[in-house]
Short mmCIF file of C-alpha atoms in Angstrom, two decimals:
data_model
loop_
_atom_site.label_atom_id
_atom_site.label_comp_id
_atom_site.label_asym_id
_atom_site.label_seq_id
_atom_site.Cartn_x
_atom_site.Cartn_y
_atom_site.Cartn_z
CA SER A 1 0.10 -29.35 -25.44
CA GLY A 2 -0.74 -32.40 -27.53
CA GLU A 3 -0.97 -33.32 -31.07
CA GLY A 4 -2.41 -30.50 -33.20
CA GLY A 5 -3.84 -28.84 -29.92
CA GLY A 6 -3.30 -26.62 -27.21
CA PRO A 7 -4.87 -23.16 -27.45
CA GLY A 8 -2.22 -21.68 -29.32
CA CYS A 9 -1.47 -24.55 -31.90
CA ARG A 10 -2.90 -24.39 -35.37
CA ALA A 11 -4.68 -27.75 -36.16
CA GLY A 12 -2.42 -30.19 -37.48
CA LEU A 13 0.64 -28.78 -35.71
CA PRO A 14 2.11 -31.48 -33.88
CA SER A 15 3.97 -30.75 -30.46
CA PRO A 16 5.19 -33.83 -28.89
CA PRO A 17 2.39 -34.97 -26.19
CA PRO A 18 3.41 -36.08 -22.74
CA LEU A 19 3.54 -39.69 -22.24
CA LEU A 20 1.40 -40.16 -19.03
CA PRO A 21 2.49 -43.45 -17.68
CA PRO A 22 6.12 -43.10 -17.60
CA SER A 23 5.85 -39.37 -16.42
CA LEU A 24 6.12 -38.57 -12.71
CA GLN A 25 5.59 -35.40 -10.59
CA ARG A 26 9.56 -34.22 -11.41
CA VAL A 27 9.75 -36.39 -14.67
CA LEU A 28 8.04 -35.45 -17.83
CA THR A 29 8.42 -38.11 -20.60
CA ALA A 30 7.40 -36.86 -24.09
CA ASP A 31 7.10 -38.40 -27.40
CA PHE A 32 9.62 -38.35 -30.33
CA TYR A 33 9.61 -36.66 -33.40
CA GLU A 34 12.18 -36.86 -35.98
CA GLY A 35 12.98 -33.93 -38.52
CA CYS A 36 15.50 -31.19 -39.62
CA LYS A 37 15.64 -27.66 -38.22
CA ILE A 38 13.61 -25.24 -39.90
CA ASN A 39 16.41 -23.26 -41.27
CA ASP A 40 18.29 -26.08 -42.86
CA THR A 41 17.23 -25.42 -46.45
CA GLU A 42 19.14 -28.55 -47.71
CA GLY A 43 17.67 -30.80 -45.15
CA ILE A 44 14.45 -29.63 -46.23
CA ARG A 45 15.02 -30.27 -49.75
CA ARG A 46 16.66 -33.81 -49.13
CA GLN A 47 13.00 -34.56 -48.01
CA GLY A 48 11.58 -33.51 -51.16
CA LEU A 49 9.78 -30.57 -49.65
CA HIS A 50 10.16 -26.65 -50.67
CA PRO A 51 11.25 -23.98 -48.22
CA LYS A 52 8.26 -22.04 -49.83
CA ASP A 53 5.59 -24.21 -48.18
CA VAL A 54 7.52 -24.48 -45.07
CA ALA A 55 8.13 -20.52 -44.45
CA SER A 56 4.26 -20.12 -45.46
CA LYS A 57 3.07 -22.43 -42.86
CA LEU A 58 5.46 -21.01 -40.42
CA ILE A 59 4.21 -17.56 -40.65
CA GLN A 60 0.63 -18.51 -40.94
CA ILE A 61 0.87 -20.62 -37.65
CA PHE A 62 2.41 -17.91 -35.54
CA ALA A 63 0.12 -15.14 -37.26
CA GLU A 64 -2.66 -17.07 -35.79
CA GLN A 65 -1.16 -17.21 -32.33
CA ILE A 66 -0.44 -13.51 -32.35
CA PHE A 67 -3.88 -12.35 -33.87
CA TYR A 68 -6.38 -14.87 -32.82
CA THR A 69 -5.61 -17.17 -29.90
CA GLY A 70 -3.33 -14.68 -27.99
CA PHE A 71 -1.72 -17.78 -26.84
CA ILE A 72 2.02 -17.12 -28.18
CA HIS A 73 5.15 -19.25 -28.21
CA ALA A 74 7.83 -16.45 -27.34
CA ASP A 75 11.03 -18.49 -28.33
CA PRO A 76 10.41 -20.04 -31.78
CA HIS A 77 14.07 -20.27 -32.79
CA PRO A 78 15.11 -22.83 -35.45
CA GLY A 79 15.92 -25.34 -32.87
CA ASN A 80 12.41 -25.25 -31.54
CA VAL A 81 10.84 -25.70 -34.89
CA LEU A 82 11.49 -28.98 -36.84
CA VAL A 83 10.40 -30.12 -40.43
CA CYS A 84 9.50 -33.40 -41.52
CA LYS A 85 7.24 -34.70 -44.45
CA GLY A 86 3.42 -35.33 -43.58
CA PRO A 87 1.41 -38.12 -44.75
CA ASP A 88 -0.01 -35.87 -47.71
CA GLY A 89 3.73 -35.64 -48.93
CA LYS A 90 3.84 -31.79 -47.88
CA ALA A 91 5.80 -30.33 -44.92
CA LYS A 92 4.89 -30.75 -41.45
CA LEU A 93 6.21 -28.61 -38.73
CA ILE A 94 6.82 -29.56 -35.27
CA LEU A 95 6.76 -27.24 -32.50
CA LEU A 96 9.17 -27.97 -29.47
CA ASP A 97 10.01 -26.20 -26.18
CA HIS A 98 6.47 -24.94 -24.63
CA GLY A 99 8.42 -23.33 -21.52
CA LEU A 100 8.09 -19.85 -22.82
CA TYR A 101 4.51 -18.59 -23.53
CA GLU A 102 2.88 -15.41 -23.39
CA PHE A 103 -0.86 -14.61 -23.44
CA LEU A 104 -1.96 -11.54 -25.40
CA HIS A 105 -5.14 -9.81 -23.95
CA GLU A 106 -7.92 -9.66 -26.32
CA ARG A 107 -8.19 -6.08 -26.45
CA ASP A 108 -4.44 -5.82 -27.32
CA ARG A 109 -4.96 -8.51 -29.98
CA GLU A 110 -7.84 -6.45 -31.59
CA ALA A 111 -5.60 -3.18 -31.34
CA LEU A 112 -2.82 -5.21 -32.99
CA CYS A 113 -4.95 -6.71 -35.95
CA LYS A 114 -6.27 -3.24 -36.72
CA LEU A 115 -2.77 -1.67 -36.57
CA TRP A 116 -1.38 -4.29 -38.93
CA ARG A 117 -4.26 -3.71 -41.21
CA ALA A 118 -3.74 0.00 -41.18
CA ILE A 119 -0.11 -0.08 -41.69
CA VAL A 120 -0.32 -2.23 -44.67
CA LEU A 121 -3.15 0.18 -46.23
CA ARG A 122 -1.27 3.30 -45.27
CA ASP A 123 -3.96 4.55 -42.96
CA ASP A 124 -2.20 7.17 -41.24
CA ALA A 125 -5.18 7.92 -38.83
CA GLY A 126 -5.60 4.21 -38.11
CA MET A 127 -2.07 3.84 -37.39
CA ARG A 128 -2.11 6.76 -34.77
CA THR A 129 -5.25 5.35 -32.94
CA TYR A 130 -4.39 1.61 -32.79
CA SER A 131 -0.60 2.37 -31.72
CA LYS A 132 -2.19 4.58 -28.74
CA ARG A 133 -4.44 1.73 -27.80
CA LEU A 134 -1.10 -0.51 -27.23
CA GLY A 135 0.32 2.21 -25.03
CA VAL A 136 2.72 4.10 -27.59
CA LYS A 137 2.68 8.11 -27.19
CA ALA A 138 1.24 9.96 -30.13
CA GLU A 139 4.70 11.40 -31.10
CA ASP A 140 5.96 7.75 -31.41
CA TYR A 141 3.33 6.07 -33.35
CA PHE A 142 5.38 6.00 -36.69
CA LEU A 143 8.62 4.70 -34.96
CA PHE A 144 6.59 2.01 -33.43
CA CYS A 145 5.01 1.06 -36.83
CA GLU A 146 8.42 0.72 -38.34
CA ILE A 147 9.80 -1.12 -35.43
CA LEU A 148 6.58 -3.53 -35.71
CA LEU A 149 7.31 -4.31 -39.27
CA GLN A 150 11.02 -4.16 -39.08
CA ARG A 151 11.21 -2.07 -42.27
CA PRO A 152 10.86 1.33 -43.48
CA ILE A 153 7.22 2.52 -44.20
CA ASN A 154 6.66 4.91 -47.33
CA MET A 155 3.26 6.40 -46.77
CA ALA A 156 2.93 7.18 -50.44
CA GLN A 157 3.54 3.38 -51.78
CA LEU A 158 1.55 0.74 -50.71
CA ALA A 159 4.02 -1.99 -52.10
CA MET A 160 6.37 -3.45 -50.02
CA SER A 161 9.09 -5.84 -50.98
CA ASN A 162 9.96 -8.73 -49.13
CA VAL A 163 13.75 -8.37 -49.21
CA LEU A 164 15.02 -5.03 -47.82
CA THR A 165 17.04 -3.09 -50.40
CA ARG A 166 20.28 -1.75 -49.43
CA GLU A 167 18.80 1.79 -48.81
CA GLU A 168 16.31 0.31 -46.60
CA THR A 169 18.62 -1.72 -44.55
CA ALA A 170 20.83 1.35 -44.15
CA TYR A 171 17.82 3.37 -42.85
CA MET A 172 17.06 0.73 -40.37
CA GLN A 173 20.40 0.71 -39.22
CA ASP A 174 20.48 4.38 -38.90
CA MET A 175 17.27 4.46 -36.99
CA ALA A 176 18.63 1.91 -34.50
CA LYS A 177 21.81 3.96 -34.06
CA ASN A 178 20.17 7.72 -33.96
CA GLN A 179 16.90 6.74 -32.39
CA PHE A 180 18.08 4.17 -29.86
CA ASP A 181 16.73 6.43 -26.72
CA SER A 182 13.48 6.89 -28.54
CA ILE A 183 13.18 3.09 -29.44
CA MET A 184 13.99 2.03 -25.79
CA GLN A 185 11.10 4.44 -24.53
CA VAL A 186 8.58 2.96 -27.15
CA LEU A 187 9.36 -0.59 -25.90
CA LYS A 188 9.22 0.50 -22.13
CA ASP A 189 5.66 2.03 -22.90
CA LEU A 190 4.45 -1.16 -24.22
CA PRO A 191 2.54 -4.13 -22.26
CA ARG A 192 5.17 -6.84 -21.36
CA SER A 193 3.37 -9.37 -23.54
CA MET A 194 3.91 -7.00 -26.62
CA LEU A 195 7.84 -7.42 -25.98
CA LEU A 196 7.57 -11.27 -26.64
CA VAL A 197 5.15 -10.66 -29.65
CA PHE A 198 8.19 -8.53 -30.90
CA ARG A 199 10.81 -11.76 -30.12
CA ASN A 200 8.09 -13.90 -31.91
CA ILE A 201 7.80 -11.67 -35.14
CA ASN A 202 11.63 -11.23 -35.19
CA THR A 203 12.44 -14.64 -35.04
CA VAL A 204 9.99 -15.74 -37.70
CA ARG A 205 11.49 -12.93 -39.78
CA GLY A 206 14.91 -14.11 -39.54
CA ILE A 207 13.78 -17.98 -40.46
CA ASN A 208 12.00 -16.43 -43.33
CA VAL A 209 15.34 -14.82 -44.56
CA ALA A 210 17.16 -17.81 -43.91
CA LEU A 211 14.91 -19.93 -46.09
CA GLY A 212 15.30 -17.20 -48.79
CA ALA A 213 12.63 -15.05 -48.16
CA PRO A 214 10.23 -17.32 -50.48
CA VAL A 215 7.12 -15.90 -49.34
CA ASP A 216 5.47 -12.26 -48.68
CA ARG A 217 5.62 -12.18 -44.85
CA TYR A 218 3.67 -8.87 -44.65
CA TYR A 219 0.86 -10.18 -46.96
CA ILE A 220 0.25 -13.39 -44.86
CA MET A 221 0.22 -11.47 -41.51
CA ALA A 222 -2.05 -8.87 -42.73
CA LYS A 223 -4.54 -11.64 -44.15
CA SER A 224 -4.24 -13.39 -40.93
CA ALA A 225 -4.88 -10.20 -39.15
CA VAL A 226 -8.09 -9.42 -40.78
CA LYS A 227 -9.35 -12.85 -40.93
CA SER A 228 -8.71 -13.27 -36.98
CA TRP A 229 -10.27 -9.84 -36.34
CA SER A 230 -13.53 -11.11 -38.20
CA ARG A 231 -13.59 -14.24 -36.48
CA THR A 232 -13.36 -12.68 -33.14
CA VAL A 233 -16.05 -10.53 -33.86
CA ALA A 234 -18.26 -13.25 -35.24
CA ARG A 235 -17.62 -15.47 -32.26
CA LYS A 236 -18.59 -12.63 -29.74
CA GLN A 237 -21.69 -11.75 -31.75
CA LEU A 238 -23.04 -15.09 -32.54
CA GLY A 239 -26.87 -15.39 -31.66
CA LEU A 240 -26.90 -11.84 -30.55
CA SER A 241 -29.43 -9.42 -31.70
CA ARG A 242 -30.04 -7.79 -35.07
CA ILE A 243 -27.78 -4.74 -34.40
CA PHE A 244 -24.74 -7.20 -33.61
CA LEU A 245 -25.74 -9.22 -36.66
CA LEU A 246 -25.33 -5.93 -38.82
CA ARG A 247 -21.89 -5.25 -37.06
CA TRP A 248 -20.94 -8.72 -38.02
CA ILE A 249 -21.76 -8.10 -41.58
CA HIS A 250 -19.94 -4.43 -41.46
CA THR A 251 -16.91 -6.27 -39.98
CA VAL A 252 -17.24 -9.02 -42.98
CA TRP A 253 -17.47 -6.19 -45.79
CA ALA A 254 -14.28 -4.30 -44.22
CA SER A 255 -12.43 -7.55 -44.76
CA LEU A 256 -13.25 -8.02 -48.15
CA LYS A 257 -12.45 -4.56 -49.08
CA PHE A 258 -9.04 -4.90 -47.30
CA GLU A 259 -8.45 -8.29 -49.18
CA PHE A 260 -9.32 -6.34 -52.27
CA ALA A 261 -6.73 -3.75 -51.75
CA LEU A 262 -4.00 -6.50 -50.74
CA ARG A 263 -4.66 -8.29 -54.18
CA LEU A 264 -4.58 -4.93 -56.07
CA GLN A 265 -1.26 -3.96 -54.43
CA ILE A 266 0.38 -7.50 -55.46
CA ALA A 267 -1.16 -6.96 -58.88
CA SER A 268 0.59 -3.46 -59.28
CA MET A 269 3.98 -5.05 -58.01
CA ARG A 270 3.77 -7.80 -60.47
CA LEU A 271 2.73 -5.63 -63.26
CA THR A 272 5.59 -3.21 -62.63
CA THR A 273 8.05 -6.24 -62.14
CA SER A 274 7.04 -7.73 -65.53
CA LEU A 275 7.30 -4.48 -67.13
CA LEU A 276 10.90 -3.67 -65.70
CA ARG A 277 12.09 -7.33 -66.44
CA PHE A 278 10.62 -6.94 -70.20
CA LEU A 279 12.48 -3.40 -70.59
CA VAL A 280 15.74 -4.96 -69.44
CA PHE A 281 15.30 -7.99 -71.56
CA VAL A 282 14.87 -6.03 -74.78
CA GLY A 283 17.88 -3.70 -73.84
CA PHE A 284 15.66 -0.70 -73.63
CA LEU A 285 17.20 0.33 -70.40
CA GLU A 286 20.72 1.33 -70.85
CA GLU A 287 23.83 1.09 -68.47
CA THR A 288 23.13 3.95 -65.90
CA GLU A 289 23.61 4.40 -62.18
CA GLY A 290 19.81 4.04 -61.62
CA GLN A 291 19.93 0.40 -63.33
CA GLU A 292 21.62 -1.30 -60.29
CA HIS A 293 18.40 -0.16 -58.31
CA ILE A 294 16.17 -1.63 -60.88
CA TYR A 295 18.04 -4.95 -60.65
CA GLU A 296 17.68 -4.78 -56.89
CA TYR A 297 13.94 -4.16 -56.93
CA LEU A 298 13.47 -6.78 -59.47
CA GLN A 299 15.49 -9.37 -57.12
CA ALA A 300 13.23 -8.11 -53.98
#
């Protein structure tokens, strides 16, 4: 994959291109890029860069691979992603080691896009439907969704904090311990390509946490999922009949509604956080056992 380019690389994401003249049948000579590992927060700051910009670009890049191109780098550990300062003075990511890729079929990408959207909007029927399209048994759909997001899902609450609370962490640990056999069966039922998608998502999540979780991973990936779904529909229906045009308009409208729901969710979270911070600041909230949970919410 060359500069900015293979089918799985977002424009502007360099990957050291092969240098053809010195390369032989058994020897591949690549270009050289210098940068720090993506989880090296001190190295990032020494270059005058901000971890938030780095985390946002990382998540956007791999979300586009998963939801749109389907050509997925399945081993994006910190040693395979370098950070340097680009010509614009902002962070530039360099992707290394293209030996482990997986292709996600378009039907699976579509189901995954719609599933992620359904999870974020707490659409229980959609979660059931699109989990089933990915090969998950009906009784395991909710477990699968929590495995996919790697966090508990509260169906009565749209908001999802970017950092797990102690209760949420304990819940996930208990789930892994008490439902191990069910989890393994869910993973066995999935297409092989989905297993490497899980590997990708989990690795990116770990890097975001190492950077201090400066961005909302769920929101960025949800936006990418809906945008990718819309682009896929538009690409397939371009230049076709009026019926397909109406379907495309319907898809765009669904995307706008989803964007509105996400923004409303974020506004609600920010308003609640601001109110709690104000009550803590003016001393209205007294020292109670529940106050510790409030501070934990504000931190998340």
